[in-house]
């Protein structure tokens, strides 16, 4: 389903929203913005619907500049928005997502509604939950779990991670951590870790397990800067099929010591 990221107000069966106290992690404080919407495609209790449930932590630690940098990065990653309050962002996304669902699918459902076997195709949902955890040095790790179903054989679950400097609010990328030219060596280390994890010796054996069948190993920007190790997270379809699930590859800091910026 096409995503529309504009603030369209729609009539919903369920409409709730609000902020709540969050948590403190790595020296940075967070609060939670919440929004929930449910919109049915037609009248009647048996009509399929779209449910959106969002629980998004946002920085509120008293350092206005750092908080703004963190929150803009979160809004941009999750909703393609910036410079709104987080409550405005979650409400706008929930409204526009459910409005797009109703506009796009109502004509199709009118054709299919007489067939009960097709009912489940129209039961959409989009859920976001978030948490934070302390990372290495002055870093807070921001973890997003998404669960989305938009028809088809199955839904899609993803874990998205951002790492923030708690003093400046800067989002840390691999280029902030590693020396220029790190990509080849880091890819090799990750490939070795994947082969060890799957107990294979060659790339051909990996491909027989449907890993890296159509893509070379790469260092993803979806990573956690932990106290003791780096964790690289590959969601479904990135390096393996849906049946393999999410893949996590962990590298101890001493394994990448020669690649780190001093």
Short mmCIF file of C-alpha atoms in Angstrom, two decimals:
data_model
loop_
_atom_site.label_atom_id
_atom_site.label_comp_id
_atom_site.label_asym_id
_atom_site.label_seq_id
_atom_site.Cartn_x
_atom_site.Cartn_y
_atom_site.Cartn_z
CA UNK A 1 0.00 0.00 0.00
CA UNK A 2 1.28 3.45 -0.88
CA UNK A 3 2.31 5.47 2.16
CA UNK A 4 1.18 9.08 2.48
CA UNK A 5 2.91 11.18 5.11
CA UNK A 6 0.62 14.20 5.27
CA UNK A 7 -1.60 15.12 8.17
CA UNK A 8 -5.12 14.15 7.04
CA UNK A 9 -7.77 13.99 9.75
CA UNK A 10 -10.15 11.04 9.34
CA UNK A 11 -13.17 9.69 11.18
CA UNK A 12 -11.94 6.68 13.14
CA UNK A 13 -13.69 3.96 15.07
CA UNK A 14 -11.00 4.29 17.73
CA UNK A 15 -8.93 7.44 18.29
CA UNK A 16 -6.65 7.81 21.26
CA UNK A 17 -3.46 9.76 21.76
CA UNK A 18 -1.29 11.09 24.54
CA UNK A 19 2.12 11.47 26.06
CA UNK A 20 3.38 9.57 29.07
CA UNK A 21 6.51 9.32 31.14
CA UNK A 22 9.24 7.27 29.51
CA UNK A 23 12.64 6.27 30.75
CA UNK A 24 16.19 7.35 31.36
CA UNK A 25 18.96 5.67 29.40
CA UNK A 26 22.64 6.43 29.08
CA UNK A 27 22.22 9.80 30.76
CA UNK A 28 19.45 10.97 28.40
CA UNK A 29 15.80 11.17 29.47
CA UNK A 30 12.90 10.10 27.24
CA UNK A 31 9.14 10.44 27.30
CA UNK A 32 6.59 8.56 25.21
CA UNK A 33 4.19 9.80 22.54
CA UNK A 34 1.30 7.44 21.78
CA UNK A 35 -1.34 7.30 19.08
CA UNK A 36 -3.93 4.69 18.14
CA UNK A 37 -6.37 4.60 15.25
CA UNK A 38 -8.77 2.03 13.81
CA UNK A 39 -10.73 2.62 10.61
CA UNK A 40 -13.20 0.17 9.05
CA UNK A 41 -13.65 -0.20 5.30
CA UNK A 42 -17.43 -0.44 5.51
CA UNK A 43 -20.33 -0.43 7.94
CA UNK A 44 -21.11 -3.46 10.07
CA UNK A 45 -19.23 -5.29 12.77
CA UNK A 46 -17.68 -7.79 10.37
CA UNK A 47 -16.00 -5.25 8.07
CA UNK A 48 -12.18 -5.45 7.88
CA UNK A 49 -10.24 -2.58 9.37
CA UNK A 50 -6.84 -0.97 9.63
CA UNK A 51 -5.34 -0.64 13.10
CA UNK A 52 -2.41 1.66 13.85
CA UNK A 53 -0.72 1.59 17.26
CA UNK A 54 2.32 3.78 17.87
CA UNK A 55 4.41 4.14 21.03
CA UNK A 56 7.43 6.31 20.30
CA UNK A 57 9.96 7.52 22.85
CA UNK A 58 11.37 11.00 22.34
CA UNK A 59 14.24 12.83 24.03
CA UNK A 60 13.33 15.29 26.77
CA UNK A 61 16.43 15.70 28.85
CA UNK A 62 16.65 19.48 29.16
CA UNK A 63 19.42 19.87 26.57
CA UNK A 64 17.29 21.53 23.90
CA UNK A 65 19.82 21.25 21.09
CA UNK A 66 20.59 17.58 21.72
CA UNK A 67 16.92 16.71 22.21
CA UNK A 68 15.99 18.40 18.93
CA UNK A 69 18.72 16.53 17.01
CA UNK A 70 17.62 13.17 18.42
CA UNK A 71 13.92 13.77 17.87
CA UNK A 72 14.35 15.05 14.32
CA UNK A 73 16.36 11.92 13.48
CA UNK A 74 13.65 9.68 14.96
CA UNK A 75 10.83 11.50 13.15
CA UNK A 76 12.71 11.41 9.87
CA UNK A 77 13.51 7.69 10.14
CA UNK A 78 10.05 6.58 11.18
CA UNK A 79 7.71 9.07 9.55
CA UNK A 80 9.70 11.14 7.00
CA UNK A 81 8.94 14.25 9.04
CA UNK A 82 10.99 16.79 10.99
CA UNK A 83 10.53 19.76 13.30
CA UNK A 84 7.19 18.60 14.71
CA UNK A 85 6.56 17.59 18.28
CA UNK A 86 6.64 13.80 18.52
CA UNK A 87 2.96 13.77 19.42
CA UNK A 88 2.19 15.74 16.25
CA UNK A 89 4.29 13.29 14.22
CA UNK A 90 2.63 10.11 15.54
CA UNK A 91 -0.84 11.60 15.18
CA UNK A 92 -0.14 12.79 11.64
CA UNK A 93 1.22 9.42 10.60
CA UNK A 94 -1.68 7.49 12.14
CA UNK A 95 -4.22 9.78 10.48
CA UNK A 96 -2.62 9.69 7.04
CA UNK A 97 -1.96 5.92 7.10
CA UNK A 98 -5.55 5.03 7.95
CA UNK A 99 -6.92 7.60 5.49
CA UNK A 100 -4.81 6.14 2.70
CA UNK A 101 -6.01 2.64 3.63
CA UNK A 102 -9.65 3.64 3.38
CA UNK A 103 -9.22 5.58 0.15
CA UNK A 104 -7.11 2.92 -1.60
CA UNK A 105 -8.88 -0.26 -0.51
CA UNK A 106 -12.57 0.61 -0.29
CA UNK A 107 -13.15 0.20 -4.07
CA UNK A 108 -11.32 -3.14 -4.07
CA UNK A 109 -13.21 -4.39 -1.02
CA UNK A 110 -16.55 -3.56 -2.63
CA UNK A 111 -15.66 -6.10 -5.34
CA UNK A 112 -14.35 -8.77 -2.93
CA UNK A 113 -16.59 -8.44 0.14
CA UNK A 114 -18.96 -11.20 -0.99
CA UNK A 115 -16.06 -13.69 -0.77
CA UNK A 116 -15.34 -14.46 2.93
CA UNK A 117 -11.99 -16.06 2.04
CA UNK A 118 -10.71 -12.66 0.93
CA UNK A 119 -11.70 -10.85 4.12
CA UNK A 120 -8.30 -11.37 5.78
CA UNK A 121 -6.55 -9.65 2.88
CA UNK A 122 -7.99 -6.36 4.07
CA UNK A 123 -7.17 -6.65 7.78
CA UNK A 124 -4.22 -4.24 7.89
CA UNK A 125 -2.18 -3.19 10.88
CA UNK A 126 0.87 -1.05 11.59
CA UNK A 127 2.52 -1.14 15.01
CA UNK A 128 5.59 0.68 16.30
CA UNK A 129 7.11 0.22 19.75
CA UNK A 130 10.41 1.69 20.95
CA UNK A 131 12.90 1.30 23.75
CA UNK A 132 16.29 2.68 24.72
CA UNK A 133 19.35 1.14 26.32
CA UNK A 134 22.77 2.46 27.33
CA UNK A 135 25.55 1.95 24.81
CA UNK A 136 29.30 2.37 24.76
CA UNK A 137 30.68 5.52 26.40
CA UNK A 138 28.27 8.47 25.96
CA UNK A 139 25.86 6.65 23.66
CA UNK A 140 22.18 5.81 23.94
CA UNK A 141 20.91 3.00 21.70
CA UNK A 142 17.41 3.64 20.35
CA UNK A 143 15.60 0.48 19.24
CA UNK A 144 12.45 0.43 17.12
CA UNK A 145 10.26 -2.64 16.56
CA UNK A 146 7.79 -2.44 13.68
CA UNK A 147 5.07 -4.92 12.72
CA UNK A 148 3.15 -4.30 9.52
CA UNK A 149 0.61 -6.26 7.51
CA UNK A 150 -0.67 -4.89 4.20
CA UNK A 151 -2.14 -7.99 2.57
CA UNK A 152 -0.21 -10.93 1.13
CA UNK A 153 1.04 -14.12 2.68
CA UNK A 154 2.48 -12.60 5.85
CA UNK A 155 3.33 -9.42 7.67
CA UNK A 156 6.74 -7.84 8.00
CA UNK A 157 8.55 -7.35 11.29
CA UNK A 158 11.64 -5.16 11.47
CA UNK A 159 14.06 -3.93 14.09
CA UNK A 160 15.55 -0.52 13.38
CA UNK A 161 18.37 0.90 15.49
CA UNK A 162 19.85 4.37 15.93
CA UNK A 163 22.78 5.33 18.14
CA UNK A 164 22.96 8.83 19.61
CA UNK A 165 25.66 10.81 21.39
CA UNK A 166 23.91 11.79 24.61
CA UNK A 167 25.77 15.13 24.86
CA UNK A 168 25.27 16.46 21.33
CA UNK A 169 22.34 14.37 20.04
CA UNK A 170 24.36 13.42 16.96
CA UNK A 171 23.32 10.17 15.32
CA UNK A 172 26.40 7.99 14.96
CA UNK A 173 27.03 6.23 11.65
CA UNK A 174 29.71 3.70 10.80
CA UNK A 175 31.81 6.49 9.28
CA UNK A 176 31.91 8.17 12.70
CA UNK A 177 33.43 5.05 14.24
CA UNK A 178 35.70 3.51 11.63
CA UNK A 179 38.61 4.83 9.59
CA UNK A 180 38.06 5.59 5.88
CA UNK A 181 38.12 2.47 3.74
CA UNK A 182 36.73 0.27 6.52
CA UNK A 183 34.03 -1.29 4.31
CA UNK A 184 35.99 -4.16 2.74
CA UNK A 185 37.62 -5.38 5.95
CA UNK A 186 34.42 -5.04 7.98
CA UNK A 187 32.47 -6.93 5.31
CA UNK A 188 35.03 -9.75 5.51
CA UNK A 189 34.73 -9.92 9.30
CA UNK A 190 30.94 -10.03 9.11
CA UNK A 191 31.06 -12.73 6.46
CA UNK A 192 33.34 -14.83 8.66
CA UNK A 193 30.98 -14.33 11.60
CA UNK A 194 27.97 -15.35 9.50
CA UNK A 195 29.72 -18.50 8.27
CA UNK A 196 30.68 -19.42 11.83
CA UNK A 197 27.14 -18.81 13.03
CA UNK A 198 25.68 -21.08 10.35
CA UNK A 199 28.49 -23.63 10.64
CA UNK A 200 29.55 -23.47 6.99
CA UNK A 201 32.98 -23.18 5.38
CA UNK A 202 32.33 -21.63 1.98
CA UNK A 203 30.23 -19.00 0.29
CA UNK A 204 28.60 -21.72 -1.81
CA UNK A 205 27.43 -23.44 1.37
CA UNK A 206 25.98 -20.15 2.56
CA UNK A 207 24.07 -19.77 -0.69
CA UNK A 208 22.74 -23.29 -0.36
CA UNK A 209 21.15 -22.09 2.87
CA UNK A 210 19.72 -19.13 0.89
CA UNK A 211 22.01 -16.56 2.52
CA UNK A 212 23.68 -13.94 0.30
CA UNK A 213 22.04 -15.56 -2.70
CA UNK A 214 21.62 -12.30 -4.61
CA UNK A 215 23.71 -9.82 -2.60
CA UNK A 216 27.27 -9.53 -1.31
CA UNK A 217 27.97 -9.18 2.41
CA UNK A 218 27.86 -5.56 3.54
CA UNK A 219 28.14 -3.67 6.84
CA UNK A 220 24.64 -2.42 7.56
CA UNK A 221 24.01 0.95 9.20
CA UNK A 222 21.44 -0.87 11.33
CA UNK A 223 23.73 -1.60 14.28
CA UNK A 224 23.99 -1.31 18.07
CA UNK A 225 26.98 0.33 19.76
CA UNK A 226 27.06 -1.88 22.85
CA UNK A 227 29.41 -1.73 25.79
CA UNK A 228 31.25 -4.91 24.83
CA UNK A 229 30.43 -5.43 21.18
CA UNK A 230 28.91 -4.16 17.96
CA UNK A 231 25.72 -5.87 16.86
CA UNK A 232 24.78 -5.69 13.17
CA UNK A 233 21.11 -6.36 12.48
CA UNK A 234 19.87 -7.63 9.11
CA UNK A 235 16.11 -7.73 8.76
CA UNK A 236 14.26 -10.23 6.60
CA UNK A 237 15.10 -10.14 2.89
CA UNK A 238 18.32 -8.14 3.40
CA UNK A 239 20.72 -11.09 3.30
CA UNK A 240 18.34 -14.03 3.56
CA UNK A 241 14.72 -14.99 2.79
CA UNK A 242 11.74 -14.40 5.04
CA UNK A 243 11.93 -17.94 6.41
CA UNK A 244 15.38 -17.24 7.90
CA UNK A 245 14.07 -14.40 10.04
CA UNK A 246 16.25 -11.62 11.38
CA UNK A 247 20.01 -12.15 11.45
CA UNK A 248 22.24 -10.62 14.14
CA UNK A 249 26.02 -10.64 13.85
CA UNK A 250 28.13 -9.58 16.83
CA UNK A 251 31.73 -8.34 16.73
CA UNK A 252 33.73 -7.75 19.89
CA UNK A 253 35.49 -4.41 20.04
CA UNK A 254 38.90 -6.06 19.98
CA UNK A 255 37.95 -7.77 16.70
CA UNK A 256 37.62 -4.39 15.00
CA UNK A 257 40.29 -2.53 16.96
CA UNK A 258 42.48 -1.93 13.91
CA UNK A 259 39.54 -0.25 12.12
CA UNK A 260 38.54 2.17 14.88
CA UNK A 261 39.19 5.88 14.73
CA UNK A 262 41.53 7.06 17.47
#
